[in-house]
Short mmCIF file of C-alpha atoms and ligand atoms in Angstrom, two decimals:
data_model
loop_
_atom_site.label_atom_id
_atom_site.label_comp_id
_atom_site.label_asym_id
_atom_site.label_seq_id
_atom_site.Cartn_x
_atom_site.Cartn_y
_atom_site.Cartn_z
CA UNK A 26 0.00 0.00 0.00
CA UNK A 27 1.38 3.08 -1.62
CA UNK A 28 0.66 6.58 0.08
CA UNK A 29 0.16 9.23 -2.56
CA UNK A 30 0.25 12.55 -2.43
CA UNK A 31 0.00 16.06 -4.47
CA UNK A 32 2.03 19.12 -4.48
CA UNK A 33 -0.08 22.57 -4.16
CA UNK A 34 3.05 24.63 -5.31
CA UNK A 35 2.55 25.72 -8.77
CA UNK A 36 4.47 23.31 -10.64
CA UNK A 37 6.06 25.84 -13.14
CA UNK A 38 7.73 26.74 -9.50
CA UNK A 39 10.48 24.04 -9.96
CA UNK A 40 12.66 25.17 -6.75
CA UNK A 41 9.42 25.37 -4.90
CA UNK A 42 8.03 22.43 -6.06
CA UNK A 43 10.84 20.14 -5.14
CA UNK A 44 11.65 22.06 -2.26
CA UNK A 45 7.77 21.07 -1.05
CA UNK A 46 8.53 17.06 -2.57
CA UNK A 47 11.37 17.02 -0.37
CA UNK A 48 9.35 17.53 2.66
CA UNK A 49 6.82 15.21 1.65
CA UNK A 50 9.42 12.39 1.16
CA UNK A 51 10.84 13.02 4.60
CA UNK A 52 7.76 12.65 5.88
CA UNK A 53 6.91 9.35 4.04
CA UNK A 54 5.01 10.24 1.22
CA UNK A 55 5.90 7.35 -1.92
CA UNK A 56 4.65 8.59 -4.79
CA UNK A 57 3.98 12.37 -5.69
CA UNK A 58 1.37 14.19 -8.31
CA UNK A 59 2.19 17.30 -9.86
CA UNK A 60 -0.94 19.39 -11.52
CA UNK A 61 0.10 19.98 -15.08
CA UNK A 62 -1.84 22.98 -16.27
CA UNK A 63 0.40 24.30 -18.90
CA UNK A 64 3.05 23.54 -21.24
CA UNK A 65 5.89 25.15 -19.12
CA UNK A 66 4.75 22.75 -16.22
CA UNK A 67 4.69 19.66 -18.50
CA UNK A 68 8.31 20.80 -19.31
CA UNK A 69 9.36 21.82 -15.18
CA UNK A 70 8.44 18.37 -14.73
CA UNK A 71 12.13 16.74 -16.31
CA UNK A 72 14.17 19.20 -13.91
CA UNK A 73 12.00 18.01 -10.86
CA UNK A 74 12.12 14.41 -12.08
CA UNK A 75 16.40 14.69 -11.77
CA UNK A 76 15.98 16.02 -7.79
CA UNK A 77 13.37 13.31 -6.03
CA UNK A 78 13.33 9.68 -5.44
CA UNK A 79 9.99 9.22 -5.72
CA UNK A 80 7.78 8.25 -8.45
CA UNK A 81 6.29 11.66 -10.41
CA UNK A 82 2.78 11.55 -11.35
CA UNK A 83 1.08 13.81 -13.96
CA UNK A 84 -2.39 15.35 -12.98
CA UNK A 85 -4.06 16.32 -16.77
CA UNK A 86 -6.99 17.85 -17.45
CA UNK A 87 -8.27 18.37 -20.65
CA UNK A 88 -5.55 19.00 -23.34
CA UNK A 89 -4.32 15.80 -24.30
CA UNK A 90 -1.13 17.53 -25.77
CA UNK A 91 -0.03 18.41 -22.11
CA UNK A 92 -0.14 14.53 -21.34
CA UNK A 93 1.87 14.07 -24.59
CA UNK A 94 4.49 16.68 -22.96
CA UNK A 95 4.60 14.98 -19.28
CA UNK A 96 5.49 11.91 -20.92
CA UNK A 97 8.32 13.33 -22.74
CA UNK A 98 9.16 15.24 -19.85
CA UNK A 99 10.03 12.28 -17.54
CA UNK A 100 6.65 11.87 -16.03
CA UNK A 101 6.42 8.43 -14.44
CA UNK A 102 2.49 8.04 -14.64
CA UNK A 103 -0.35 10.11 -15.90
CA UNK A 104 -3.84 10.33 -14.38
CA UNK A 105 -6.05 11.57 -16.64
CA UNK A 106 -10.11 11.17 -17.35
CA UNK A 107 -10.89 10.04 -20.61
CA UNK A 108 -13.74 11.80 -20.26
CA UNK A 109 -12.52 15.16 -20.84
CA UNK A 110 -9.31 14.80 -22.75
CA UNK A 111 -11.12 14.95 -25.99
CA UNK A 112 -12.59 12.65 -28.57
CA UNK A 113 -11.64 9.01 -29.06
CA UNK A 114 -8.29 9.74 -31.25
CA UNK A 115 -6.88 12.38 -28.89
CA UNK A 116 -7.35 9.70 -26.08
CA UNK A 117 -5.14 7.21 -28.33
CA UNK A 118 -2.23 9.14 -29.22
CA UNK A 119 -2.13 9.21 -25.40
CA UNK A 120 -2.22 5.90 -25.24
CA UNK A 121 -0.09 5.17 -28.07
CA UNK A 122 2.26 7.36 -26.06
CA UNK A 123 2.17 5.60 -23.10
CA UNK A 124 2.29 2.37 -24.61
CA UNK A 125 5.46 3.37 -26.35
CA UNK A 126 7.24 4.57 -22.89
CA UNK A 127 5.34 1.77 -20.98
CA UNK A 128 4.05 4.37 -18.95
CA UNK A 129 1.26 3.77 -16.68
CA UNK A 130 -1.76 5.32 -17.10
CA UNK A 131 -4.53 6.56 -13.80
CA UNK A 132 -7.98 6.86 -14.95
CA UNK A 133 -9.75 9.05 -12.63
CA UNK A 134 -13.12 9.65 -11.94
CA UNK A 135 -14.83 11.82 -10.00
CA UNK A 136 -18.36 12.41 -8.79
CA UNK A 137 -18.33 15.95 -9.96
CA UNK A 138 -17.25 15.38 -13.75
CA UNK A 139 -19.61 12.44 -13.97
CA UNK A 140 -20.78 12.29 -17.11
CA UNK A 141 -24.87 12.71 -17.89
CA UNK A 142 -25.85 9.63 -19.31
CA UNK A 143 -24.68 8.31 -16.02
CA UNK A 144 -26.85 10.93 -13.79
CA UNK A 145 -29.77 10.53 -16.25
CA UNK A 146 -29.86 6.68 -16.06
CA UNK A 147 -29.71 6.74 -12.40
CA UNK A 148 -30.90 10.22 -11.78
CA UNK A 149 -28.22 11.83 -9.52
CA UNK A 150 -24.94 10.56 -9.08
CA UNK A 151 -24.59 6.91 -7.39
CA UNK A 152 -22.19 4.63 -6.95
CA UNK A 153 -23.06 2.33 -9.21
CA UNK A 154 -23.01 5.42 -11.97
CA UNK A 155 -19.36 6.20 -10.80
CA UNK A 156 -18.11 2.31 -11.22
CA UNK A 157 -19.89 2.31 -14.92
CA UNK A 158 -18.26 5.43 -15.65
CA UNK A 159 -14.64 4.36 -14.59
CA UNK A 160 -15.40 0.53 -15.93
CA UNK A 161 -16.65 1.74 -19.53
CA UNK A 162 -13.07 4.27 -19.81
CA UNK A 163 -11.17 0.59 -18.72
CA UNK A 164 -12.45 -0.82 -21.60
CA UNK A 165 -12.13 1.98 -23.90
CA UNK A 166 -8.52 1.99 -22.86
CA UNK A 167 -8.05 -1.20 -23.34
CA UNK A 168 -10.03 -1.55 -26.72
CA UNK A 169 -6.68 0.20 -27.45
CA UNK A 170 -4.33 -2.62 -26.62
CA UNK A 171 -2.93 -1.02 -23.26
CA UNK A 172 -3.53 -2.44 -20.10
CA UNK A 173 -0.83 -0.68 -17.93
CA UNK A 174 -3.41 0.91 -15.92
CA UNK A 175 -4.47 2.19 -12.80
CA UNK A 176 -7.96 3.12 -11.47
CA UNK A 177 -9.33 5.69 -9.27
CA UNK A 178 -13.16 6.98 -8.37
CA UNK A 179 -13.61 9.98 -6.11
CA UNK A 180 -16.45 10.72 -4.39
CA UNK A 181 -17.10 13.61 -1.05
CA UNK A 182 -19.85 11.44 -0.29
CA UNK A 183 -18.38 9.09 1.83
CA UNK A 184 -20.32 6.28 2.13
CA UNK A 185 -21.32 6.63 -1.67
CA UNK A 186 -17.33 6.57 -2.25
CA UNK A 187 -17.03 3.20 -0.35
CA UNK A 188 -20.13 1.78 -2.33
CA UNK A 189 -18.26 2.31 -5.38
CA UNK A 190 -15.51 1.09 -4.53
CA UNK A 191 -17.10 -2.31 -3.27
CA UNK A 192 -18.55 -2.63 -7.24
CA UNK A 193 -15.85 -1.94 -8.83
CA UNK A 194 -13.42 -3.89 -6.85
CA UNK A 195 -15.76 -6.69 -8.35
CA UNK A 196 -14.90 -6.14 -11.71
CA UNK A 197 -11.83 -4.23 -11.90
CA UNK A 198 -8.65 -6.47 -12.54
CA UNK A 199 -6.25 -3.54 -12.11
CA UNK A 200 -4.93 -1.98 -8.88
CA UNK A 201 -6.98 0.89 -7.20
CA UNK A 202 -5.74 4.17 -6.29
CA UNK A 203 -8.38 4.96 -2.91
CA UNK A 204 -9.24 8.37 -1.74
CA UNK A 205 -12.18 10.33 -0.48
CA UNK A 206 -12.44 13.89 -2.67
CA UNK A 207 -12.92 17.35 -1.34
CA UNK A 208 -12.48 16.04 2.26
CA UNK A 209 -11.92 19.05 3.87
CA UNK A 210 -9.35 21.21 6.43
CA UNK A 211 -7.55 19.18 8.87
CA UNK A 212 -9.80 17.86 11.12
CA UNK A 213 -12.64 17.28 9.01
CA UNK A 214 -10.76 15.88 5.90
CA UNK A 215 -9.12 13.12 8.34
CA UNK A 216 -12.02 12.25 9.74
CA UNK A 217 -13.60 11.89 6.53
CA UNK A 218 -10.80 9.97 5.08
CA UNK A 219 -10.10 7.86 7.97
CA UNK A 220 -13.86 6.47 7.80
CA UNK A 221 -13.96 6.31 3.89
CA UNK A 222 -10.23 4.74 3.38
CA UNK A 223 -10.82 2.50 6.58
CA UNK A 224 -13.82 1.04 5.45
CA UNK A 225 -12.42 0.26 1.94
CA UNK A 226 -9.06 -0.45 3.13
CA UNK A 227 -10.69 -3.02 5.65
CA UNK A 228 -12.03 -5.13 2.91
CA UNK A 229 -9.09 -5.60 1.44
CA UNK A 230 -9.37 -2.92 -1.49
CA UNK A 231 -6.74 -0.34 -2.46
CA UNK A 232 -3.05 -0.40 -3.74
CA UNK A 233 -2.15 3.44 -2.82
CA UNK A 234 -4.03 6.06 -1.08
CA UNK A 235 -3.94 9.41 -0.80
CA UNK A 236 -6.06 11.20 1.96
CA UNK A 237 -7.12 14.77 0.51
CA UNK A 238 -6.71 17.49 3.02
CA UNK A 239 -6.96 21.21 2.74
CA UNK A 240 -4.04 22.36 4.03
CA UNK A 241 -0.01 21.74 3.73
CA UNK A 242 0.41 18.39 2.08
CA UNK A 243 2.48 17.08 4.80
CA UNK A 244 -0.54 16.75 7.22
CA UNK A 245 -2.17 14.21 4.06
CA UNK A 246 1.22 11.82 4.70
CA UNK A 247 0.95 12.21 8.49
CA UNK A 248 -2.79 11.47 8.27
CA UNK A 249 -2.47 8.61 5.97
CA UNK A 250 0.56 6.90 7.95
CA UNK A 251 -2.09 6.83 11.00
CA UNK A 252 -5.03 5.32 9.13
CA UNK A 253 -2.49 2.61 7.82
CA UNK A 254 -1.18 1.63 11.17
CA UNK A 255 -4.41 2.03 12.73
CA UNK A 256 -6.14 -0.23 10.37
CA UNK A 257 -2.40 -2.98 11.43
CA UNK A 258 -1.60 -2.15 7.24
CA UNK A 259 1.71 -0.51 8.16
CA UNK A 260 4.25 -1.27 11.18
CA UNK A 261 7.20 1.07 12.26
CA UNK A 262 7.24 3.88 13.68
CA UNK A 263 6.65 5.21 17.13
CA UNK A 264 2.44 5.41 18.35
CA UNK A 265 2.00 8.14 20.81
CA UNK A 266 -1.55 7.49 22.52
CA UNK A 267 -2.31 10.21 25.28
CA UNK A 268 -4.95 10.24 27.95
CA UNK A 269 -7.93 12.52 27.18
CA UNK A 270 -7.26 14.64 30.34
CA UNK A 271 -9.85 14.63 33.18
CA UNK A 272 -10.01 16.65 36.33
CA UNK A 273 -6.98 15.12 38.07
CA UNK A 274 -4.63 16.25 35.31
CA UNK A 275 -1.64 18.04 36.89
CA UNK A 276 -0.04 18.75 34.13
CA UNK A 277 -0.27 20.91 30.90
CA UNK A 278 -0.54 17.53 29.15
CA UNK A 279 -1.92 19.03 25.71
CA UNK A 280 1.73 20.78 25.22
CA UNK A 281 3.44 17.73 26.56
CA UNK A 282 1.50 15.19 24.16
CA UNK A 283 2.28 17.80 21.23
CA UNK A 284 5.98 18.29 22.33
CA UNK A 285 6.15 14.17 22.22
CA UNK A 286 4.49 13.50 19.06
CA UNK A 287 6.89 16.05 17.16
CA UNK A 288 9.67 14.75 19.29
CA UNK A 289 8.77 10.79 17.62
CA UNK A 290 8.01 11.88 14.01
CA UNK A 291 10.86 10.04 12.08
CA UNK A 292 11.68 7.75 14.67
CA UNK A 293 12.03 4.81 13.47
CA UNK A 294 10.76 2.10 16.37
CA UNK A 295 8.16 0.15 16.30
CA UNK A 296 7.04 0.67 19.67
CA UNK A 297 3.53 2.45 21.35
CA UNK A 298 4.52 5.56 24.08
CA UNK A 299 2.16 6.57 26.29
CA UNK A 300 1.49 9.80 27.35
CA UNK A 301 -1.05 10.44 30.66
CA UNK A 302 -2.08 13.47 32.62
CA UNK A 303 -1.39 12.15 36.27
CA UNK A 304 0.71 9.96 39.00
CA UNK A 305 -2.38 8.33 40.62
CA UNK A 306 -4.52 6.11 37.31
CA UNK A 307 -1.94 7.30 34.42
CA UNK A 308 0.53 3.88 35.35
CA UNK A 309 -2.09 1.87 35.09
CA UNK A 310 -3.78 3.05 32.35
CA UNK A 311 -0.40 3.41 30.36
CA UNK A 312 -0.33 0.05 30.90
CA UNK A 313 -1.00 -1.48 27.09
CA UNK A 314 2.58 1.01 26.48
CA UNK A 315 5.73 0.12 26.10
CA UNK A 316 7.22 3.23 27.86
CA UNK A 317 4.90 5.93 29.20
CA UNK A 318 5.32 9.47 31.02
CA UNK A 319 3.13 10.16 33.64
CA UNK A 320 3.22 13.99 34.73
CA UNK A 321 1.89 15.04 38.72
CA UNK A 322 2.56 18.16 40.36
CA UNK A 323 6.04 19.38 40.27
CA UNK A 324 7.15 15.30 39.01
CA UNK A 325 6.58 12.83 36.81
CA UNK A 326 7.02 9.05 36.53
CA UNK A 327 9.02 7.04 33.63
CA UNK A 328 6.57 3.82 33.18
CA UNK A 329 7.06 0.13 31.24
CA UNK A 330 4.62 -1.62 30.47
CA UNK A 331 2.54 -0.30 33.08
CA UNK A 332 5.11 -0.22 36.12
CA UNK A 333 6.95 2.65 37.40
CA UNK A 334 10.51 2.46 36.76
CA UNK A 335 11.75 6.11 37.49
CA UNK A 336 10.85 9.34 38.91
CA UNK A 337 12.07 12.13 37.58
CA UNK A 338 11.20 16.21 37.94
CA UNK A 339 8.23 17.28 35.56
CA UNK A 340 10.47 19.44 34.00
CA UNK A 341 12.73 16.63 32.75
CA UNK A 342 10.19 14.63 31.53
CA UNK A 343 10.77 15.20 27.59
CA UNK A 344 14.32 14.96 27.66
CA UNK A 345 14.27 11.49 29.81
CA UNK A 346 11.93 10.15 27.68
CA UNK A 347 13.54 11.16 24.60
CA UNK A 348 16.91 9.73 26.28
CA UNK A 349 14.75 6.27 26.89
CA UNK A 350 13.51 6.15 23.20
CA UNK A 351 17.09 6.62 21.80
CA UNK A 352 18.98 3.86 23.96
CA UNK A 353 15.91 1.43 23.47
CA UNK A 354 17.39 -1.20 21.24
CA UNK A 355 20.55 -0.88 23.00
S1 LIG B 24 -4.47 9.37 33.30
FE1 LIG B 24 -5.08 10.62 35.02
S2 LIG B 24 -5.33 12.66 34.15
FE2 LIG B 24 -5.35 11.25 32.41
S3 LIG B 24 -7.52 10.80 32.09
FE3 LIG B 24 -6.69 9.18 33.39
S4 LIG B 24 -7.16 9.90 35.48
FE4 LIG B 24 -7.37 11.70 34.12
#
């Protein structure tokens, strides 16, 4: 399971576009998509390509000649809709193209470029419309001897989203690029995503993701590494779980839980770390951890697996557990 993600730097910006890549590949993203809008971005794309590891995807829309560029350009897929690239020959000089450079090919479809004989058959759009829709541009695709492809149907509607996924999962013989559309800012795009993706990643469907967030793309990999490992897809890396704070809490435990997470990010154990709010239940209740912090008044206690192994000031409680999570193989 490949996490996916897209630059919002215009890609004609080729400093600022790989400068933005960069962080997203530090942060763990796999495989990036670049908008391609114009001919000078088709063309940025080949001076990009030469300064990431990562695989370079080309978002098209409409103008079939722009795929044509990407492909010249070094572009290591192309998503495009069938739908709105033009008629039937524009759509095969793509092809022919891709074929050629044995370039794989995304068809995408989304709920709000659905096409009408779809929302007349079934008045409005449905899932069942969106799966027709994607499984009719397979075929046409394939009709033209290429079969390098890639699917993907976007939906906002979440639970539509997953219903379309379940059909065409049915059918589809290629792999399935999973994502809910439009999902929102931070908080409301992850929640979104993390009930769409889980319930399609749960049933076994998908082959890369990307979670769609409004906002700095870097949140979409953080957000996407969670639902993986939350759904037991992806191991490694260090799970910070935090108690909820109550009214024993003794310590400013929303900083501390903050300070930790950003402290982890990178790390590169597999282990769960525990973060609770207070001396008396926080042991206990850390207990499912494999280290923990638990702050009181004016101290703190290091915890293993649920037993108190050290106290320490509340004041050094970062820095000893930070010293813990860097000696812990040793
Ligand atoms: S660990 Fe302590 S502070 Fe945190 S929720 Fe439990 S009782 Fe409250």
């Amino acid at each position: 399971m490949a996490i996916q993600s897209m630059t919002n730097t215009r890609t004609e910006d080729i400093a600022g576009t790989i400068q933005q890549i960069h962080r997203l590949e530090k942060a763990g993203c796999e495989i990036i998509r670049c908008a391609v809008p114009t001919m000078e971005a088709a063309r940025a794309l080949s001076s990009i390509k030469q300064e990431i590891s990562i695989p370079l995807v080309a978002d098209i829309h409409f103008d079939y000649r722009l795929a044509l560029a990407a492909m010249e350009n070094g572009a290591d897929k192309i998503r495009i809709n069938p739908g709105n690239i033009g008629d039937a020959d524009r759509v095969r000089q793509v092809v022919e193209a891709a074929k050629e450079k044995k370039i794989p090919i995304r068809i995408g479809v989304n709920s709000g470029s659905l096409e009408k004989k779809y929302l007349e058959a079934y008045r409005q759009v449905t899932a069942k419309g969106l799966a027709e829709s994607a499984m009719e541009k397979v075929r046409l695709i394939e009709e033209m001897g290429y079969d390098q492809l890639v699917v993907s149907i976007k939906s906002s509607n979440v639970k539509m989203c997953v219903e379309a996924h379940r059909q065409i999962a049915q059918v589809c013989p290629y792999p399935l690029h999973v994502g809910i559309t439009e999902a929102g800012t931070l908080q409301a795009g992850s929640i979104k995503s993390a009930i769409g993706l889980g319930l399609i990643l749960d049933q076994g469907i998908g082959d890369t993701i990307r979670v769609s967030l409004t906002g700095d793309p870097v949140e979409e990999i953080r957000a996407a590494k969670l639902i993986l490992k939350t759904l037991g897809l992806r191991k490694g890396g260090v799970e910070v779980v935090a108690c909820p704070t109550c009214g024993r809490t003794q310590i400013d435990l929303i900083r501390l839980a903050n300070q930790v997470e950003e402290m982890v990010d990178g790390m590169e154990l597999d282990i769960k770390v525990a973060v609770m709010g207070c001396v008396v239940n926080g042991p206990g209740e850390a207990r499912e951890a494999d280290i923990g912090i638990a702050g009181g008044r004016g101290e703190g206690l290091l915890i293993r697996k649920g037993q108190v192994v050290r106290k320490v000031r509340e004041e050094e409680l970062l820095a000893v557990l930070k010293e813990e999570l860097e000696h812990w193989n040793e």
